[in-house]
Structures are given as C-alpha cells and as structure tokens.
Amino acid sequence: MTIAALDDKIQAAGGPVGMLCHAPSCPCQCLIRAEFANWRDEQEAWRCGAMLFDQSFHMTDFYVEGSDTRRLCEFLEIRCRMDSRQDPADRRRVLVMMQ
C-alpha cells in the first residue's frame, strides 16, 4: 500500500478546503455554505453596499458622512464603558448594532 503525500492529496482534491471538507474520515458535514456569484454582482455589491470593518486595534477615529448618515446612525449605538478606577483615556468603546 502506497501512502500519498500531502501535496498529492491537495492537488487531487482541488485545494486544501476541498480535501478537508470531503475527507472520508470526517463524520461531520462541512459547515461552509457554497457561494455562487459572478463578477458583475460582486462589483455592484462593492459599489452599492457598505462594509464596516473592525479596525479598532489601530484606528481610533471613525467618520461617517453622506446623505444616509442619519439613517445609518439610527441603527448604531456607541457605548463607553469605564469603571471608577480606570483612566479616562483608557475608555473602551463598544459599537452595538440596534434594530
């Protein structure tokens, strides 16, 4: 019996994700849903949509401007948490999505 190398298994499955999701020894189902999109839909989503990334570890300010700013902020709430022993400069700000 010949044991296949890892690179051979990855190439045979079409990539590492395919190899892990369709492994015969895995009794569970793959939790990653298949997504199908075309280039035009992706471009329209980037042009017409908005994405808020969590970059609070290095960006301290967040600016929003435009005609729908008020409508966006109706769904957002910023809460500042600070206990009495903490320096005011070290406040933690939490962005909470409201519906």
PDB file of N, CA and C in Angstrom:
ATOM      1  N   MET A   1       0.844  -1.181   0.000  1.00  0.00           N
ATOM      2  CA  MET A   1       0.000   0.000   0.000  1.00  0.00           C
ATOM      3  C   MET A   1       0.883   1.236   0.000  1.00  0.00           C
ATOM      4  N   THR A   2       0.646   2.138  -0.928  1.00  0.00           N
ATOM      5  CA  THR A   2       1.430   3.355  -1.045  1.00  0.00           C
ATOM      6  C   THR A   2       0.704   4.490  -0.340  1.00  0.00           C
ATOM      7  N   ILE A   3       1.430   5.225   0.469  1.00  0.00           N
ATOM      8  CA  ILE A   3       0.859   6.373   1.168  1.00  0.00           C
ATOM      9  C   ILE A   3       1.114   7.611   0.322  1.00  0.00           C
ATOM     10  N   ALA A   4       0.042   8.358   0.018  1.00  0.00           N
ATOM     11  CA  ALA A   4       0.169   9.560  -0.810  1.00  0.00           C
ATOM     12  C   ALA A   4       0.691  10.720   0.030  1.00  0.00           C
ATOM     13  N   ALA A   5       1.476  11.555  -0.597  1.00  0.00           N
ATOM     14  CA  ALA A   5       1.992  12.748   0.074  1.00  0.00           C
ATOM     15  C   ALA A   5       0.867  13.774   0.218  1.00  0.00           C
ATOM     16  N   LEU A   6       1.036  14.685   1.153  1.00  0.00           N
ATOM     17  CA  LEU A   6       0.028  15.713   1.397  1.00  0.00           C
ATOM     18  C   LEU A   6      -0.208  16.561   0.151  1.00  0.00           C
ATOM     19  N   ASP A   7       0.855  16.940  -0.540  1.00  0.00           N
ATOM     20  CA  ASP A   7       0.704  17.740  -1.765  1.00  0.00           C
ATOM     21  C   ASP A   7      -0.120  17.004  -2.821  1.00  0.00           C
ATOM     22  N   ASP A   8       0.082  15.702  -2.932  1.00  0.00           N
ATOM     23  CA  ASP A   8      -0.689  14.919  -3.904  1.00  0.00           C
ATOM     24  C   ASP A   8      -2.172  14.902  -3.549  1.00  0.00           C
ATOM     25  N   LYS A   9      -2.485  14.773  -2.251  1.00  0.00           N
ATOM     26  CA  LYS A   9      -3.887  14.761  -1.821  1.00  0.00           C
ATOM     27  C   LYS A   9      -4.544  16.120  -2.058  1.00  0.00           C
ATOM     28  N   ILE A  10      -3.816  17.194  -1.793  1.00  0.00           N
ATOM     29  CA  ILE A  10      -4.361  18.536  -2.004  1.00  0.00           C
ATOM     30  C   ILE A  10      -4.636  18.771  -3.483  1.00  0.00           C
ATOM     31  N   GLN A  11      -3.709  18.383  -4.347  1.00  0.00           N
ATOM     32  CA  GLN A  11      -3.908  18.561  -5.785  1.00  0.00           C
ATOM     33  C   GLN A  11      -5.048  17.693  -6.303  1.00  0.00           C
ATOM     34  N   ALA A  12      -5.184  16.485  -5.785  1.00  0.00           N
ATOM     35  CA  ALA A  12      -6.257  15.594  -6.231  1.00  0.00           C
ATOM     36  C   ALA A  12      -7.633  16.124  -5.822  1.00  0.00           C
ATOM     37  N   ALA A  13      -7.708  16.801  -4.675  1.00  0.00           N
ATOM     38  CA  ALA A  13      -8.986  17.335  -4.193  1.00  0.00           C
ATOM     39  C   ALA A  13      -9.292  18.705  -4.765  1.00  0.00           C
ATOM     40  N   GLY A  14      -8.333  19.332  -5.426  1.00  0.00           N
ATOM     41  CA  GLY A  14      -8.557  20.663  -5.988  1.00  0.00           C
ATOM     42  C   GLY A  14      -8.222  21.788  -5.038  1.00  0.00           C
ATOM     43  N   GLY A  15      -7.667  21.489  -3.901  1.00  0.00           N
ATOM     44  CA  GLY A  15      -7.291  22.515  -2.928  1.00  0.00           C
ATOM     45  C   GLY A  15      -7.433  21.987  -1.511  1.00  0.00           C
ATOM     46  N   PRO A  16      -6.869  22.716  -0.536  1.00  0.00           N
ATOM     47  CA  PRO A  16      -6.914  22.237   0.850  1.00  0.00           C
ATOM     48  C   PRO A  16      -8.323  22.230   1.443  1.00  0.00           C
ATOM     49  N   VAL A  17      -9.163  23.190   1.054  1.00  0.00           N
ATOM     50  CA  VAL A  17     -10.527  23.226   1.595  1.00  0.00           C
ATOM     51  C   VAL A  17     -11.319  22.020   1.110  1.00  0.00           C
ATOM     52  N   GLY A  18     -11.200  21.716  -0.165  1.00  0.00           N
ATOM     53  CA  GLY A  18     -11.890  20.549  -0.704  1.00  0.00           C
ATOM     54  C   GLY A  18     -11.407  19.258  -0.074  1.00  0.00           C
ATOM     55  N   MET A  19     -10.109  19.181   0.198  1.00  0.00           N
ATOM     56  CA  MET A  19      -9.563  17.984   0.817  1.00  0.00           C
ATOM     57  C   MET A  19     -10.121  17.797   2.227  1.00  0.00           C
ATOM     58  N   LEU A  20     -10.201  18.885   2.998  1.00  0.00           N
ATOM     59  CA  LEU A  20     -10.681  18.774   4.372  1.00  0.00           C
ATOM     60  C   LEU A  20     -12.192  18.599   4.451  1.00  0.00           C
ATOM     61  N   CYS A  21     -12.932  19.267   3.584  1.00  0.00           N
ATOM     62  CA  CYS A  21     -14.397  19.170   3.631  1.00  0.00           C
ATOM     63  C   CYS A  21     -14.909  17.826   3.142  1.00  0.00           C
ATOM     64  N   HIS A  22     -14.199  17.191   2.245  1.00  0.00           N
ATOM     65  CA  HIS A  22     -14.668  15.933   1.669  1.00  0.00           C
ATOM     66  C   HIS A  22     -13.794  14.756   2.093  1.00  0.00           C
ATOM     67  N   ALA A  23     -13.182  14.856   3.264  1.00  0.00           N
ATOM     68  CA  ALA A  23     -12.340  13.768   3.757  1.00  0.00           C
ATOM     69  C   ALA A  23     -13.220  12.575   4.132  1.00  0.00           C
ATOM     70  N   PRO A  24     -12.842  11.360   3.739  1.00  0.00           N
ATOM     71  CA  PRO A  24     -13.669  10.193   4.060  1.00  0.00           C
ATOM     72  C   PRO A  24     -13.706   9.886   5.556  1.00  0.00           C
ATOM     73  N   SER A  25     -12.738  10.333   6.305  1.00  0.00           N
ATOM     74  CA  SER A  25     -12.710  10.046   7.741  1.00  0.00           C
ATOM     75  C   SER A  25     -13.487  11.064   8.558  1.00  0.00           C
ATOM     76  N   CYS A  26     -14.006  12.096   7.922  1.00  0.00           N
ATOM     77  CA  CYS A  26     -14.736  13.147   8.634  1.00  0.00           C
ATOM     78  C   CYS A  26     -16.211  12.761   8.740  1.00  0.00           C
ATOM     79  N   PRO A  27     -16.716  12.497   9.953  1.00  0.00           N
ATOM     80  CA  PRO A  27     -18.122  12.116  10.093  1.00  0.00           C
ATOM     81  C   PRO A  27     -19.083  13.304  10.044  1.00  0.00           C
ATOM     82  N   CYS A  28     -18.547  14.506  10.102  1.00  0.00           N
ATOM     83  CA  CYS A  28     -19.411  15.688  10.144  1.00  0.00           C
ATOM     84  C   CYS A  28     -19.561  16.284   8.744  1.00  0.00           C
ATOM     85  N   GLN A  29     -20.578  17.105   8.592  1.00  0.00           N
ATOM     86  CA  GLN A  29     -20.779  17.796   7.334  1.00  0.00           C
ATOM     87  C   GLN A  29     -19.987  19.091   7.348  1.00  0.00           C
ATOM     88  N   CYS A  30     -19.630  19.545   6.183  1.00  0.00           N
ATOM     89  CA  CYS A  30     -18.899  20.797   6.071  1.00  0.00           C
ATOM     90  C   CYS A  30     -19.838  21.952   6.392  1.00  0.00           C
ATOM     91  N   LEU A  31     -19.418  22.862   7.274  1.00  0.00           N
ATOM     92  CA  LEU A  31     -20.265  23.959   7.711  1.00  0.00           C
ATOM     93  C   LEU A  31     -20.175  25.178   6.801  1.00  0.00           C
ATOM     94  N   ILE A  32     -19.321  25.144   5.794  1.00  0.00           N
ATOM     95  CA  ILE A  32     -19.155  26.275   4.888  1.00  0.00           C
ATOM     96  C   ILE A  32     -20.142  26.120   3.738  1.00  0.00           C
ATOM     97  N   ARG A  33     -21.072  27.072   3.640  1.00  0.00           N
ATOM     98  CA  ARG A  33     -22.050  27.042   2.561  1.00  0.00           C
ATOM     99  C   ARG A  33     -21.394  27.389   1.236  1.00  0.00           C
ATOM    100  N   ALA A  34     -21.823  26.743   0.196  1.00  0.00           N
ATOM    101  CA  ALA A  34     -21.301  27.064  -1.132  1.00  0.00           C
ATOM    102  C   ALA A  34     -21.883  28.395  -1.595  1.00  0.00           C
ATOM    103  N   GLU A  35     -21.045  29.248  -2.133  1.00  0.00           N
ATOM    104  CA  GLU A  35     -21.484  30.544  -2.633  1.00  0.00           C
ATOM    105  C   GLU A  35     -21.201  30.614  -4.128  1.00  0.00           C
ATOM    106  N   PHE A  36     -22.178  31.100  -4.851  1.00  0.00           N
ATOM    107  CA  PHE A  36     -22.025  31.254  -6.284  1.00  0.00           C
ATOM    108  C   PHE A  36     -22.362  32.689  -6.646  1.00  0.00           C
ATOM    109  N   ALA A  37     -21.446  33.375  -7.251  1.00  0.00           N
ATOM    110  CA  ALA A  37     -21.660  34.760  -7.672  1.00  0.00           C
ATOM    111  C   ALA A  37     -20.881  34.981  -8.961  1.00  0.00           C
ATOM    112  N   ASN A  38     -21.251  36.038  -9.639  1.00  0.00           N
ATOM    113  CA  ASN A  38     -20.492  36.375 -10.825  1.00  0.00           C
ATOM    114  C   ASN A  38     -19.809  37.727 -10.612  1.00  0.00           C
ATOM    115  N   TRP A  39     -18.963  38.076 -11.522  1.00  0.00           N
ATOM    116  CA  TRP A  39     -18.161  39.289 -11.381  1.00  0.00           C
ATOM    117  C   TRP A  39     -19.039  40.526 -11.314  1.00  0.00           C
ATOM    118  N   ARG A  40     -20.092  40.570 -12.117  1.00  0.00           N
ATOM    119  CA  ARG A  40     -20.979  41.738 -12.156  1.00  0.00           C
ATOM    120  C   ARG A  40     -21.674  41.953 -10.806  1.00  0.00           C
ATOM    121  N   ASP A  41     -22.172  40.876 -10.184  1.00  0.00           N
ATOM    122  CA  ASP A  41     -22.822  41.000  -8.875  1.00  0.00           C
ATOM    123  C   ASP A  41     -21.836  41.463  -7.809  1.00  0.00           C
ATOM    124  N   GLU A  42     -20.611  40.951  -7.864  1.00  0.00           N
ATOM    125  CA  GLU A  42     -19.592  41.365  -6.894  1.00  0.00           C
ATOM    126  C   GLU A  42     -19.267  42.851  -7.043  1.00  0.00           C
ATOM    127  N   GLN A  43     -19.126  43.321  -8.272  1.00  0.00           N
ATOM    128  CA  GLN A  43     -18.815  44.733  -8.497  1.00  0.00           C
ATOM    129  C   GLN A  43     -19.952  45.631  -8.035  1.00  0.00           C
ATOM    130  N   GLU A  44     -21.188  45.222  -8.289  1.00  0.00           N
ATOM    131  CA  GLU A  44     -22.334  46.021  -7.850  1.00  0.00           C
ATOM    132  C   GLU A  44     -22.423  46.049  -6.329  1.00  0.00           C
ATOM    133  N   ALA A  45     -22.112  44.940  -5.681  1.00  0.00           N
ATOM    134  CA  ALA A  45     -22.148  44.904  -4.220  1.00  0.00           C
ATOM    135  C   ALA A  45     -21.113  45.853  -3.624  1.00  0.00           C
ATOM    136  N   TRP A  46     -19.918  45.917  -4.202  1.00  0.00           N
ATOM    137  CA  TRP A  46     -18.896  46.834  -3.692  1.00  0.00           C
ATOM    138  C   TRP A  46     -19.254  48.286  -3.995  1.00  0.00           C
ATOM    139  N   ARG A  47     -19.960  48.537  -5.099  1.00  0.00           N
ATOM    140  CA  ARG A  47     -20.329  49.909  -5.457  1.00  0.00           C
ATOM    141  C   ARG A  47     -21.533  50.389  -4.660  1.00  0.00           C
ATOM    142  N   CYS A  48     -22.514  49.524  -4.439  1.00  0.00           N
ATOM    143  CA  CYS A  48     -23.779  49.936  -3.809  1.00  0.00           C
ATOM    144  C   CYS A  48     -23.855  49.602  -2.325  1.00  0.00           C
ATOM    145  N   GLY A  49     -22.992  48.752  -1.836  1.00  0.00           N
ATOM    146  CA  GLY A  49     -23.065  48.330  -0.441  1.00  0.00           C
ATOM    147  C   GLY A  49     -22.066  49.054   0.426  1.00  0.00           C
ATOM    148  N   ALA A  50     -22.095  48.724   1.688  1.00  0.00           N
ATOM    149  CA  ALA A  50     -21.159  49.309   2.648  1.00  0.00           C
ATOM    150  C   ALA A  50     -20.654  48.206   3.561  1.00  0.00           C
ATOM    151  N   MET A  51     -19.409  48.318   3.968  1.00  0.00           N
ATOM    152  CA  MET A  51     -18.815  47.333   4.861  1.00  0.00           C
ATOM    153  C   MET A  51     -18.143  48.079   6.000  1.00  0.00           C
ATOM    154  N   LEU A  52     -18.423  47.686   7.220  1.00  0.00           N
ATOM    155  CA  LEU A  52     -17.766  48.262   8.391  1.00  0.00           C
ATOM    156  C   LEU A  52     -16.821  47.208   8.951  1.00  0.00           C
ATOM    157  N   PHE A  53     -15.532  47.437   8.815  1.00  0.00           N
ATOM    158  CA  PHE A  53     -14.539  46.512   9.326  1.00  0.00           C
ATOM    159  C   PHE A  53     -14.181  46.890  10.755  1.00  0.00           C
ATOM    160  N   ASP A  54     -13.858  45.899  11.582  1.00  0.00           N
ATOM    161  CA  ASP A  54     -13.403  46.166  12.940  1.00  0.00           C
ATOM    162  C   ASP A  54     -11.898  46.415  12.887  1.00  0.00           C
ATOM    163  N   GLN A  55     -11.512  47.682  12.858  1.00  0.00           N
ATOM    164  CA  GLN A  55     -10.105  48.052  12.840  1.00  0.00           C
ATOM    165  C   GLN A  55      -9.770  48.891  14.062  1.00  0.00           C
ATOM    166  N   SER A  56     -10.488  48.650  15.160  1.00  0.00           N
ATOM    167  CA  SER A  56     -10.322  49.460  16.359  1.00  0.00           C
ATOM    168  C   SER A  56      -8.980  49.249  17.042  1.00  0.00           C
ATOM    169  N   PHE A  57      -8.244  48.206  16.680  1.00  0.00           N
ATOM    170  CA  PHE A  57      -6.955  47.971  17.308  1.00  0.00           C
ATOM    171  C   PHE A  57      -5.901  48.963  16.844  1.00  0.00           C
ATOM    172  N   HIS A  58      -6.113  49.650  15.730  1.00  0.00           N
ATOM    173  CA  HIS A  58      -5.125  50.640  15.305  1.00  0.00           C
ATOM    174  C   HIS A  58      -5.756  51.936  14.793  1.00  0.00           C
ATOM    175  N   MET A  59      -7.055  51.971  14.598  1.00  0.00           N
ATOM    176  CA  MET A  59      -7.721  53.195  14.141  1.00  0.00           C
ATOM    177  C   MET A  59      -8.646  53.674  15.253  1.00  0.00           C
ATOM    178  N   THR A  60      -8.378  54.855  15.779  1.00  0.00           N
ATOM    179  CA  THR A  60      -9.141  55.324  16.932  1.00  0.00           C
ATOM    180  C   THR A  60     -10.322  56.190  16.553  1.00  0.00           C
ATOM    181  N   ASP A  61     -10.380  56.705  15.352  1.00  0.00           N
ATOM    182  CA  ASP A  61     -11.469  57.589  14.942  1.00  0.00           C
ATOM    183  C   ASP A  61     -12.295  56.927  13.846  1.00  0.00           C
ATOM    184  N   PHE A  62     -13.578  57.230  13.851  1.00  0.00           N
ATOM    185  CA  PHE A  62     -14.498  56.668  12.872  1.00  0.00           C
ATOM    186  C   PHE A  62     -15.377  57.798  12.362  1.00  0.00           C
ATOM    187  N   TYR A  63     -15.290  58.102  11.084  1.00  0.00           N
ATOM    188  CA  TYR A  63     -16.047  59.202  10.490  1.00  0.00           C
ATOM    189  C   TYR A  63     -17.038  58.646   9.478  1.00  0.00           C
ATOM    190  N   VAL A  64     -18.265  59.137   9.535  1.00  0.00           N
ATOM    191  CA  VAL A  64     -19.297  58.744   8.579  1.00  0.00           C
ATOM    192  C   VAL A  64     -19.869  60.015   7.990  1.00  0.00           C
ATOM    193  N   GLU A  65     -19.954  60.070   6.671  1.00  0.00           N
ATOM    194  CA  GLU A  65     -20.547  61.246   6.033  1.00  0.00           C
ATOM    195  C   GLU A  65     -21.339  60.795   4.820  1.00  0.00           C
ATOM    196  N   GLY A  66     -22.293  61.617   4.440  1.00  0.00           N
ATOM    197  CA  GLY A  66     -23.115  61.300   3.287  1.00  0.00           C
ATOM    198  C   GLY A  66     -24.584  61.532   3.577  1.00  0.00           C
ATOM    199  N   SER A  67     -25.393  61.309   2.571  1.00  0.00           N
ATOM    200  CA  SER A  67     -26.816  61.616   2.697  1.00  0.00           C
ATOM    201  C   SER A  67     -27.555  60.658   3.626  1.00  0.00           C
ATOM    202  N   ASP A  68     -27.071  59.434   3.794  1.00  0.00           N
ATOM    203  CA  ASP A  68     -27.755  58.455   4.645  1.00  0.00           C
ATOM    204  C   ASP A  68     -27.099  58.289   6.007  1.00  0.00           C
ATOM    205  N   THR A  69     -26.306  59.271   6.435  1.00  0.00           N
ATOM    206  CA  THR A  69     -25.615  59.168   7.716  1.00  0.00           C
ATOM    207  C   THR A  69     -26.596  59.041   8.868  1.00  0.00           C
ATOM    208  N   ARG A  70     -27.610  59.880   8.883  1.00  0.00           N
ATOM    209  CA  ARG A  70     -28.581  59.838   9.978  1.00  0.00           C
ATOM    210  C   ARG A  70     -29.298  58.484  10.012  1.00  0.00           C
ATOM    211  N   ARG A  71     -29.672  57.978   8.848  1.00  0.00           N
ATOM    212  CA  ARG A  71     -30.360  56.690   8.791  1.00  0.00           C
ATOM    213  C   ARG A  71     -29.450  55.558   9.273  1.00  0.00           C
ATOM    214  N   LEU A  72     -28.157  55.615   8.933  1.00  0.00           N
ATOM    215  CA  LEU A  72     -27.213  54.610   9.403  1.00  0.00           C
ATOM    216  C   LEU A  72     -27.056  54.680  10.912  1.00  0.00           C
ATOM    217  N   CYS A  73     -26.926  55.892  11.442  1.00  0.00           N
ATOM    218  CA  CYS A  73     -26.696  56.046  12.879  1.00  0.00           C
ATOM    219  C   CYS A  73     -27.918  55.687  13.715  1.00  0.00           C
ATOM    220  N   GLU A  74     -29.097  55.631  13.104  1.00  0.00           N
ATOM    221  CA  GLU A  74     -30.268  55.171  13.843  1.00  0.00           C
ATOM    222  C   GLU A  74     -30.126  53.712  14.255  1.00  0.00           C
ATOM    223  N   PHE A  75     -29.315  52.953  13.532  1.00  0.00           N
ATOM    224  CA  PHE A  75     -29.124  51.541  13.833  1.00  0.00           C
ATOM    225  C   PHE A  75     -27.845  51.280  14.626  1.00  0.00           C
ATOM    226  N   LEU A  76     -27.043  52.305  14.878  1.00  0.00           N
ATOM    227  CA  LEU A  76     -25.785  52.142  15.598  1.00  0.00           C
ATOM    228  C   LEU A  76     -25.862  52.843  16.940  1.00  0.00           C
ATOM    229  N   GLU A  77     -25.212  52.291  17.909  1.00  0.00           N
ATOM    230  CA  GLU A  77     -25.133  52.934  19.211  1.00  0.00           C
ATOM    231  C   GLU A  77     -23.723  52.710  19.747  1.00  0.00           C
ATOM    232  N   ILE A  78     -23.069  53.786  20.155  1.00  0.00           N
ATOM    233  CA  ILE A  78     -21.738  53.693  20.732  1.00  0.00           C
ATOM    234  C   ILE A  78     -21.881  53.793  22.243  1.00  0.00           C
ATOM    235  N   ARG A  79     -21.376  52.815  22.957  1.00  0.00           N
ATOM    236  CA  ARG A  79     -21.423  52.829  24.412  1.00  0.00           C
ATOM    237  C   ARG A  79     -20.003  52.910  24.943  1.00  0.00           C
ATOM    238  N   CYS A  80     -19.778  53.783  25.901  1.00  0.00           N
ATOM    239  CA  CYS A  80     -18.471  53.895  26.543  1.00  0.00           C
ATOM    240  C   CYS A  80     -18.551  53.219  27.901  1.00  0.00           C
ATOM    241  N   ARG A  81     -17.642  52.305  28.159  1.00  0.00           N
ATOM    242  CA  ARG A  81     -17.593  51.614  29.441  1.00  0.00           C
ATOM    243  C   ARG A  81     -16.342  52.063  30.180  1.00  0.00           C
ATOM    244  N   MET A  82     -16.530  52.479  31.411  1.00  0.00           N
ATOM    245  CA  MET A  82     -15.384  52.913  32.204  1.00  0.00           C
ATOM    246  C   MET A  82     -15.729  52.715  33.670  1.00  0.00           C
ATOM    247  N   ASP A  83     -14.867  52.061  34.421  1.00  0.00           N
ATOM    248  CA  ASP A  83     -15.105  51.972  35.858  1.00  0.00           C
ATOM    249  C   ASP A  83     -14.363  53.103  36.559  1.00  0.00           C
ATOM    250  N   SER A  84     -14.621  53.278  37.844  1.00  0.00           N
ATOM    251  CA  SER A  84     -14.102  54.449  38.564  1.00  0.00           C
ATOM    252  C   SER A  84     -12.589  54.416  38.723  1.00  0.00           C
ATOM    253  N   ARG A  85     -11.970  53.245  38.654  1.00  0.00           N
ATOM    254  CA  ARG A  85     -10.514  53.139  38.834  1.00  0.00           C
ATOM    255  C   ARG A  85      -9.748  53.327  37.534  1.00  0.00           C
ATOM    256  N   GLN A  86     -10.434  53.399  36.440  1.00  0.00           N
ATOM    257  CA  GLN A  86      -9.779  53.433  35.132  1.00  0.00           C
ATOM    258  C   GLN A  86      -9.512  54.866  34.691  1.00  0.00           C
ATOM    259  N   ASP A  87      -8.396  55.054  34.037  1.00  0.00           N
ATOM    260  CA  ASP A  87      -8.034  56.353  33.479  1.00  0.00           C
ATOM    261  C   ASP A  87      -9.004  56.693  32.343  1.00  0.00           C
ATOM    262  N   PRO A  88      -9.538  57.917  32.299  1.00  0.00           N
ATOM    263  CA  PRO A  88     -10.484  58.275  31.232  1.00  0.00           C
ATOM    264  C   PRO A  88      -9.920  58.096  29.824  1.00  0.00           C
ATOM    265  N   ALA A  89      -8.607  58.170  29.672  1.00  0.00           N
ATOM    266  CA  ALA A  89      -8.014  57.989  28.343  1.00  0.00           C
ATOM    267  C   ALA A  89      -8.066  56.534  27.889  1.00  0.00           C
ATOM    268  N   ASP A  90      -8.280  55.616  28.823  1.00  0.00           N
ATOM    269  CA  ASP A  90      -8.302  54.189  28.504  1.00  0.00           C
ATOM    270  C   ASP A  90      -9.721  53.632  28.396  1.00  0.00           C
ATOM    271  N   ARG A  91     -10.686  54.472  28.071  1.00  0.00           N
ATOM    272  CA  ARG A  91     -12.072  54.006  27.954  1.00  0.00           C
ATOM    273  C   ARG A  91     -12.190  52.989  26.831  1.00  0.00           C
ATOM    274  N   ARG A  92     -13.073  52.047  27.038  1.00  0.00           N
ATOM    275  CA  ARG A  92     -13.379  51.085  25.980  1.00  0.00           C
ATOM    276  C   ARG A  92     -14.666  51.524  25.312  1.00  0.00           C
ATOM    277  N   ARG A  93     -14.647  51.598  24.013  1.00  0.00           N
ATOM    278  CA  ARG A  93     -15.847  51.957  23.266  1.00  0.00           C
ATOM    279  C   ARG A  93     -16.382  50.706  22.578  1.00  0.00           C
ATOM    280  N   VAL A  94     -17.665  50.513  22.692  1.00  0.00           N
ATOM    281  CA  VAL A  94     -18.296  49.330  22.138  1.00  0.00           C
ATOM    282  C   VAL A  94     -19.326  49.770  21.107  1.00  0.00           C
ATOM    283  N   LEU A  95     -19.240  49.216  19.926  1.00  0.00           N
ATOM    284  CA  LEU A  95     -20.205  49.506  18.869  1.00  0.00           C
ATOM    285  C   LEU A  95     -21.291  48.436  18.927  1.00  0.00           C
ATOM    286  N   VAL A  96     -22.517  48.858  19.163  1.00  0.00           N
ATOM    287  CA  VAL A  96     -23.637  47.935  19.305  1.00  0.00           C
ATOM    288  C   VAL A  96     -24.593  48.148  18.144  1.00  0.00           C
ATOM    289  N   MET A  97     -24.951  47.087  17.460  1.00  0.00           N
ATOM    290  CA  MET A  97     -25.897  47.180  16.353  1.00  0.00           C
ATOM    291  C   MET A  97     -27.311  47.116  16.913  1.00  0.00           C
ATOM    292  N   MET A  98     -28.124  48.092  16.599  1.00  0.00           N
ATOM    293  CA  MET A  98     -29.502  48.166  17.089  1.00  0.00           C
ATOM    294  C   MET A  98     -30.454  47.906  15.926  1.00  0.00           C
ATOM    295  N   GLN A  99     -31.586  47.295  16.230  1.00  0.00           N
ATOM    296  CA  GLN A  99     -32.599  47.069  15.193  1.00  0.00           C
ATOM    297  C   GLN A  99     -33.881  47.751  15.568  1.00  0.00           C
TER     298      GLN A  99
END
